């Protein structure tokens, strides 16, 4: 009783002591039941007093009751004695929020002899007939029809539909268990049940059939070990007497047969809810998983489905599909049953009773979708960034350099309302735009010296830059790369086949770079987290099966390293495109994943067909490119990781990605229009300073993400701040770090700050980690010291010009931080200079301090 408010407690005690027990009118019965369950009171207390119901209104508890409820599924059809149906009850509240009420609802069957309803919302049959299930929750009542048929028929346990799914749910066929390539304890299953026929042989024929005892099913090893009756390295997978044990016992008792020919095929898997934003303090959600089969039947498989959680540290899912979060969080539950997949995207809101949405006018479609998502999550966006922050951010993101002091002063002096949009337009026309975006793609396409050669990296980098300078549509960009042949020096995009030297590597690169899909897992087995199979993988690899290379004037430094090529190569086709599927031994002809099989005839060149499918017949290309561009500007993809599109890793904001992709395609898949659209949005221009509602947000772009400057950009920024340039070996004078073509160029500084070796086709190879080596480079590294001590750097020029100390301080801050110093900063710098016997060294100290500040090192 301590949890009841004092006023309510008083009325409750009165009802117990003074009011005779009598039944309330039917209209208040559901409300009374709901309050009794929520406060854990006895039936007599609740039903014994109308004063109890009156005090509910006085204490405001009625406001927390739903305006209506709904039940999923809307009708229940049970067929067979062992059928079941999980229901989910949803409450809809006056403030627009929803809440799962499945575990707090009461269930009544009419007639009672028709079926049983468990407190968890599971309905099981008792007799043939028709009736209804009455659900009472939150003072509301809903009746749904209930039909039971064939109660006298026990459906045999199906190996294909039940046992295979159970092994996956229990984790028996995971890679860490018996799904391992070598199995565990002499028992090997196919990974995630990819080969049920082979698994059936392992279960029933291996070790003289000891795993399945047809005489006494309870003595079968596959029953005793997972239930923990005998020692099992994998521990107890399900308890004795559980539904899972009954499935195995029933299958073994029925002869442990493989019902491949008689079992219907799964044609569809539905998950409820597919998306749900729950009310504050509501941290539970019941899932309902329904399978549809080739014979037209539908079946509840909530108990047999497997659940993969995107954030397992804070969210759990019970065997019955009940999701529970430990704290407010957004999560995705990937649901698997046999070959079917589905997802449920859930958001459990933080309790912000005083939340008021700060209405921010939208600049374009980016803001429309981003702010709509934030509003639904009760998250306010941060304030807009100041002019100096936006200016610095825009230059760094678009062209990879800082604005000059003159550019900063000009922007500050511009008072026009549209000056930010006009700045973005100007930046996209600067030559540095092509340099910077060519650098990003040089990382992805692995432009490095070992396979490209010393000359090859320059040739390929120049080609990349020219494509971005001309704003070549990205679909044509991909086509030129995939279909290129001939000399890699004369036709640089053919260099793609220098780094991707076998059909499998080429297929994986195409999937990861141009589709944003990681196909590597499907090389050895069907993809465990996606729909891709081994046949999909080798069908894609077959496109590259006849790509051949001829070395021209190769001068290897290491004759034992066949991967090192320091000369030109000629790319050509020989024979028909095909490759061998190692598991089946079959020769695979070209076929795009999920696409039609091309009719090539005797044509040796299948690459043009692949390019057409990739860029014209496949919407995933545009979605991936859109997501990559967003990632480079915002610091995080709408799908994150940026190259890991899959059903179990959905976009954080699907409408936003869809709208941006549509716009990207409408503008001819060109880079500049999409960059301009994003940079002109208010979402891009938000401050990095969080507010109380968005300080924990990472995926919804409620504030700008702070991140370390890329290695090349940082090195150039140091030189630009001090008006000097780093000199790189074997490069033309005046070359910036962002223009360097190879992976080996740039020295220790670039390596310390995460310049990739370009051995992987992944954005993740460029490290943003903070290391001790970085601190040493900034404190006393060669690059920083040379820039500070150069006689004709910014410090030297300002001192020689005879300008005042105020002007020198201002110029240093404008050059490095794109703003003027505050009064405190100005006085501190000047005081340090006055206190020093060597003014030149004092100014170097001041610059060194600015270069080591977080404000300089970070993009914010």
mmCIF file of N, CA, C and O in Angstrom, residues 493-546:
data_model
loop_
_atom_site.group_PDB
_atom_site.id
_atom_site.type_symbol
_atom_site.label_atom_id
_atom_site.label_comp_id
_atom_site.label_asym_id
_atom_site.label_seq_id
_atom_site.Cartn_x
_atom_site.Cartn_y
_atom_site.Cartn_z
ATOM 1 N N UNK A 493 40.977 4.041 -65.116
ATOM 2 C CA UNK A 493 39.996 3.267 -64.322
ATOM 3 C C UNK A 493 40.219 1.762 -64.385
ATOM 4 O O UNK A 493 39.749 1.033 -63.510
ATOM 5 N N UNK A 494 40.958 1.275 -65.397
ATOM 6 C CA UNK A 494 41.271 -0.153 -65.447
ATOM 7 C C UNK A 494 42.137 -0.577 -64.274
ATOM 8 O O UNK A 494 42.273 -1.777 -63.995
ATOM 9 N N UNK A 495 42.696 0.393 -63.548
ATOM 10 C CA UNK A 495 43.504 0.072 -62.363
ATOM 11 C C UNK A 495 42.686 -0.612 -61.287
ATOM 12 O O UNK A 495 43.254 -1.194 -60.349
ATOM 13 N N UNK A 496 41.354 -0.523 -61.391
ATOM 14 C CA UNK A 496 40.487 -1.267 -60.459
ATOM 15 C C UNK A 496 40.872 -2.741 -60.431
ATOM 16 O O UNK A 496 40.813 -3.398 -59.387
ATOM 17 N N UNK A 497 41.278 -3.267 -61.584
ATOM 18 C CA UNK A 497 41.604 -4.688 -61.673
ATOM 19 C C UNK A 497 43.064 -4.971 -61.304
ATOM 20 O O UNK A 497 43.495 -6.127 -61.357
ATOM 21 N N UNK A 498 43.794 -3.938 -60.933
ATOM 22 C CA UNK A 498 45.120 -4.163 -60.364
ATOM 23 C C UNK A 498 44.997 -4.491 -58.877
ATOM 24 O O UNK A 498 45.720 -5.341 -58.360
ATOM 25 N N UNK A 499 44.121 -3.804 -58.182
ATOM 26 C CA UNK A 499 43.954 -4.060 -56.745
ATOM 27 C C UNK A 499 42.997 -5.215 -56.478
ATOM 28 O O UNK A 499 43.065 -5.837 -55.418
ATOM 29 N N UNK A 500 42.122 -5.506 -57.416
ATOM 30 C CA UNK A 500 41.162 -6.605 -57.258
ATOM 31 C C UNK A 500 41.554 -7.690 -58.256
ATOM 32 O O UNK A 500 41.031 -7.761 -59.366
ATOM 33 N N UNK A 501 42.470 -8.550 -57.827
ATOM 34 C CA UNK A 501 43.182 -9.416 -58.753
ATOM 35 C C UNK A 501 42.546 -10.781 -58.945
ATOM 36 O O UNK A 501 43.064 -11.606 -59.704
ATOM 37 N N UNK A 502 41.452 -11.064 -58.280
ATOM 38 C CA UNK A 502 40.764 -12.331 -58.494
ATOM 39 C C UNK A 502 39.260 -12.074 -58.454
ATOM 40 O O UNK A 502 38.814 -11.042 -57.936
ATOM 41 N N UNK A 503 38.463 -12.971 -59.004
ATOM 42 C CA UNK A 503 37.015 -12.730 -59.089
ATOM 43 C C UNK A 503 36.353 -12.502 -57.730
ATOM 44 O O UNK A 503 35.433 -11.681 -57.622
ATOM 45 N N UNK A 504 36.794 -13.217 -56.706
ATOM 46 C CA UNK A 504 36.166 -13.079 -55.398
ATOM 47 C C UNK A 504 36.434 -11.705 -54.790
ATOM 48 O O UNK A 504 35.525 -11.053 -54.268
ATOM 49 N N UNK A 505 37.687 -11.248 -54.866
ATOM 50 C CA UNK A 505 38.012 -9.928 -54.331
ATOM 51 C C UNK A 505 37.258 -8.838 -55.080
ATOM 52 O O UNK A 505 36.750 -7.882 -54.474
ATOM 53 N N UNK A 506 37.160 -8.969 -56.392
ATOM 54 C CA UNK A 506 36.429 -7.981 -57.185
ATOM 55 C C UNK A 506 34.953 -7.960 -56.793
ATOM 56 O O UNK A 506 34.344 -6.887 -56.669
ATOM 57 N N UNK A 507 34.360 -9.127 -56.595
ATOM 58 C CA UNK A 507 32.945 -9.192 -56.206
ATOM 59 C C UNK A 507 32.723 -8.538 -54.844
ATOM 60 O O UNK A 507 31.748 -7.796 -54.648
ATOM 61 N N UNK A 508 33.607 -8.817 -53.893
ATOM 62 C CA UNK A 508 33.468 -8.234 -52.563
ATOM 63 C C UNK A 508 33.615 -6.713 -52.600
ATOM 64 O O UNK A 508 32.905 -5.986 -51.912
ATOM 65 N N UNK A 509 34.550 -6.226 -53.425
ATOM 66 C CA UNK A 509 34.754 -4.782 -53.543
ATOM 67 C C UNK A 509 33.547 -4.109 -54.162
ATOM 68 O O UNK A 509 33.095 -3.052 -53.694
ATOM 69 N N UNK A 510 32.996 -4.694 -55.218
ATOM 70 C CA UNK A 510 31.797 -4.131 -55.842
ATOM 71 C C UNK A 510 30.656 -4.080 -54.834
ATOM 72 O O UNK A 510 29.938 -3.080 -54.720
ATOM 73 N N UNK A 511 30.481 -5.157 -54.084
ATOM 74 C CA UNK A 511 29.415 -5.179 -53.091
ATOM 75 C C UNK A 511 29.603 -4.114 -52.029
ATOM 76 O O UNK A 511 28.658 -3.392 -51.681
ATOM 77 N N UNK A 512 30.808 -3.984 -51.512
ATOM 78 C CA UNK A 512 31.050 -3.073 -50.397
ATOM 79 C C UNK A 512 31.102 -1.613 -50.836
ATOM 80 O O UNK A 512 30.537 -0.740 -50.180
ATOM 81 N N UNK A 513 31.755 -1.327 -51.974
ATOM 82 C CA UNK A 513 31.930 0.055 -52.405
ATOM 83 C C UNK A 513 30.688 0.596 -53.087
ATOM 84 O O UNK A 513 30.227 1.706 -52.786
ATOM 85 N N UNK A 514 30.122 -0.160 -54.018
ATOM 86 C CA UNK A 514 29.053 0.366 -54.840
ATOM 87 C C UNK A 514 27.650 -0.009 -54.353
ATOM 88 O O UNK A 514 26.672 0.622 -54.747
ATOM 89 N N UNK A 515 27.538 -1.025 -53.503
ATOM 90 C CA UNK A 515 26.233 -1.408 -52.963
ATOM 91 C C UNK A 515 26.127 -1.191 -51.460
ATOM 92 O O UNK A 515 25.031 -1.215 -50.916
ATOM 93 N N UNK A 516 27.264 -1.008 -50.794
ATOM 94 C CA UNK A 516 27.225 -0.854 -49.346
ATOM 95 C C UNK A 516 26.857 -2.144 -48.646
ATOM 96 O O UNK A 516 26.264 -2.134 -47.565
ATOM 97 N N UNK A 517 27.224 -3.279 -49.238
ATOM 98 C CA UNK A 517 26.868 -4.593 -48.707
ATOM 99 C C UNK A 517 28.136 -5.402 -48.493
ATOM 100 O O UNK A 517 28.983 -5.486 -49.388
ATOM 101 N N UNK A 518 28.260 -6.003 -47.335
ATOM 102 C CA UNK A 518 29.418 -6.839 -47.030
ATOM 103 C C UNK A 518 29.103 -8.290 -47.396
ATOM 104 O O UNK A 518 28.408 -8.991 -46.665
ATOM 105 N N UNK A 519 29.639 -8.724 -48.528
ATOM 106 C CA UNK A 519 29.353 -10.061 -49.043
ATOM 107 C C UNK A 519 30.351 -11.110 -48.574
ATOM 108 O O UNK A 519 30.190 -12.290 -48.875
ATOM 109 N N UNK A 520 31.385 -10.696 -47.837
ATOM 110 C CA UNK A 520 32.492 -11.601 -47.548
ATOM 111 C C UNK A 520 32.037 -12.903 -46.889
ATOM 112 O O UNK A 520 32.586 -13.972 -47.165
ATOM 113 N N UNK A 521 31.036 -12.816 -46.004
ATOM 114 C CA UNK A 521 30.592 -14.023 -45.292
ATOM 115 C C UNK A 521 30.077 -15.087 -46.256
ATOM 116 O O UNK A 521 30.238 -16.287 -46.020
ATOM 117 N N UNK A 522 29.427 -14.638 -47.354
ATOM 118 C CA UNK A 522 28.824 -15.579 -48.285
ATOM 119 C C UNK A 522 29.864 -16.315 -49.126
ATOM 120 O O UNK A 522 29.510 -17.188 -49.912
ATOM 121 N N UNK A 523 31.122 -16.004 -48.954
ATOM 122 C CA UNK A 523 32.166 -16.727 -49.677
ATOM 123 C C UNK A 523 32.263 -18.163 -49.183
ATOM 124 O O UNK A 523 32.529 -19.088 -49.967
ATOM 125 N N UNK A 524 32.044 -18.367 -47.891
ATOM 126 C CA UNK A 524 32.172 -19.709 -47.306
ATOM 127 C C UNK A 524 30.836 -20.353 -46.960
ATOM 128 O O UNK A 524 30.750 -21.569 -46.837
ATOM 129 N N UNK A 525 29.813 -19.535 -46.763
ATOM 130 C CA UNK A 525 28.498 -20.062 -46.376
ATOM 131 C C UNK A 525 27.478 -18.975 -46.630
ATOM 132 O O UNK A 525 27.825 -17.811 -46.852
ATOM 133 N N UNK A 526 26.220 -19.333 -46.619
ATOM 134 C CA UNK A 526 25.180 -18.323 -46.777
ATOM 135 C C UNK A 526 25.335 -17.259 -45.700
ATOM 136 O O UNK A 526 25.678 -17.549 -44.558
ATOM 137 N N UNK A 527 25.067 -16.008 -46.068
ATOM 138 C CA UNK A 527 25.301 -14.889 -45.154
ATOM 139 C C UNK A 527 24.455 -15.055 -43.888
ATOM 140 O O UNK A 527 23.233 -15.237 -43.970
ATOM 141 N N UNK A 528 25.072 -15.006 -42.711
ATOM 142 C CA UNK A 528 24.316 -15.234 -41.475
ATOM 143 C C UNK A 528 23.375 -14.096 -41.101
ATOM 144 O O UNK A 528 22.438 -14.308 -40.343
ATOM 145 N N UNK A 529 23.608 -12.882 -41.594
ATOM 146 C CA UNK A 529 22.790 -11.742 -41.189
ATOM 147 C C UNK A 529 22.031 -11.115 -42.350
ATOM 148 O O UNK A 529 21.405 -10.075 -42.184
ATOM 149 N N UNK A 530 22.100 -11.712 -43.526
ATOM 150 C CA UNK A 530 21.435 -11.107 -44.676
ATOM 151 C C UNK A 530 20.917 -12.203 -45.596
ATOM 152 O O UNK A 530 21.083 -13.393 -45.330
ATOM 153 N N UNK A 531 20.335 -11.785 -46.712
ATOM 154 C CA UNK A 531 19.675 -12.728 -47.612
ATOM 155 C C UNK A 531 20.653 -13.347 -48.604
ATOM 156 O O UNK A 531 20.269 -14.246 -49.358
ATOM 157 N N UNK A 532 21.907 -12.891 -48.640
ATOM 158 C CA UNK A 532 22.839 -13.351 -49.662
ATOM 159 C C UNK A 532 23.276 -14.792 -49.420
ATOM 160 O O UNK A 532 23.627 -15.176 -48.308
ATOM 161 N N UNK A 533 23.273 -15.576 -50.493
ATOM 162 C CA UNK A 533 23.701 -16.970 -50.417
ATOM 163 C C UNK A 533 25.055 -17.133 -51.107
ATOM 164 O O UNK A 533 25.560 -16.223 -51.765
ATOM 165 N N UNK A 534 25.608 -18.331 -50.977
ATOM 166 C CA UNK A 534 26.859 -18.610 -51.687
ATOM 167 C C UNK A 534 26.673 -18.524 -53.192
ATOM 168 O O UNK A 534 27.564 -18.065 -53.913
ATOM 169 N N UNK A 535 25.521 -18.937 -53.677
ATOM 170 C CA UNK A 535 25.259 -18.830 -55.111
ATOM 171 C C UNK A 535 25.229 -17.367 -55.548
ATOM 172 O O UNK A 535 25.705 -17.024 -56.636
ATOM 173 N N UNK A 536 24.662 -16.480 -54.714
ATOM 174 C CA UNK A 536 24.683 -15.055 -55.027
ATOM 175 C C UNK A 536 26.122 -14.550 -55.120
ATOM 176 O O UNK A 536 26.477 -13.796 -56.040
ATOM 177 N N UNK A 537 26.922 -14.956 -54.170
ATOM 178 C CA UNK A 537 28.318 -14.503 -54.115
ATOM 179 C C UNK A 537 29.079 -14.928 -55.366
ATOM 180 O O UNK A 537 29.718 -14.104 -56.039
ATOM 181 N N UNK A 538 29.017 -16.222 -55.689
ATOM 182 C CA UNK A 538 29.812 -16.704 -56.816
ATOM 183 C C UNK A 538 29.172 -16.349 -58.155
ATOM 184 O O UNK A 538 29.865 -16.314 -59.175
ATOM 185 N N UNK A 539 27.877 -16.074 -58.170
ATOM 186 C CA UNK A 539 27.274 -15.543 -59.385
ATOM 187 C C UNK A 539 27.804 -14.161 -59.700
ATOM 188 O O UNK A 539 28.068 -13.823 -60.864
ATOM 189 N N UNK A 540 27.995 -13.337 -58.667
ATOM 190 C CA UNK A 540 28.583 -12.017 -58.867
ATOM 191 C C UNK A 540 30.059 -12.145 -59.232
ATOM 192 O O UNK A 540 30.564 -11.445 -60.128
ATOM 193 N N UNK A 541 30.766 -13.053 -58.567
ATOM 194 C CA UNK A 541 32.194 -13.245 -58.867
ATOM 195 C C UNK A 541 32.410 -13.729 -60.298
ATOM 196 O O UNK A 541 33.450 -13.426 -60.918
ATOM 197 N N UNK A 542 31.427 -14.452 -60.843
ATOM 198 C CA UNK A 542 31.568 -14.997 -62.198
ATOM 199 C C UNK A 542 31.718 -13.903 -63.253
ATOM 200 O O UNK A 542 32.316 -14.128 -64.315
ATOM 201 N N UNK A 543 31.176 -12.704 -62.992
ATOM 202 C CA UNK A 543 31.335 -11.599 -63.939
ATOM 203 C C UNK A 543 32.809 -11.290 -64.196
ATOM 204 O O UNK A 543 33.170 -10.795 -65.266
ATOM 205 N N UNK A 544 33.650 -11.574 -63.205
ATOM 206 C CA UNK A 544 35.066 -11.237 -63.310
ATOM 207 C C UNK A 544 35.917 -12.474 -63.607
ATOM 208 O O UNK A 544 37.141 -12.414 -63.547
ATOM 209 N N UNK A 545 35.259 -13.588 -63.930
ATOM 210 C CA UNK A 545 35.976 -14.849 -64.092
ATOM 211 C C UNK A 545 36.913 -14.900 -65.280
ATOM 212 O O UNK A 545 37.811 -15.744 -65.321
ATOM 213 N N UNK A 546 36.699 -14.043 -66.280
ATOM 214 C CA UNK A 546 37.573 -14.075 -67.456
ATOM 215 C C UNK A 546 38.436 -12.822 -67.581
ATOM 216 O O UNK A 546 38.996 -12.548 -68.636
#
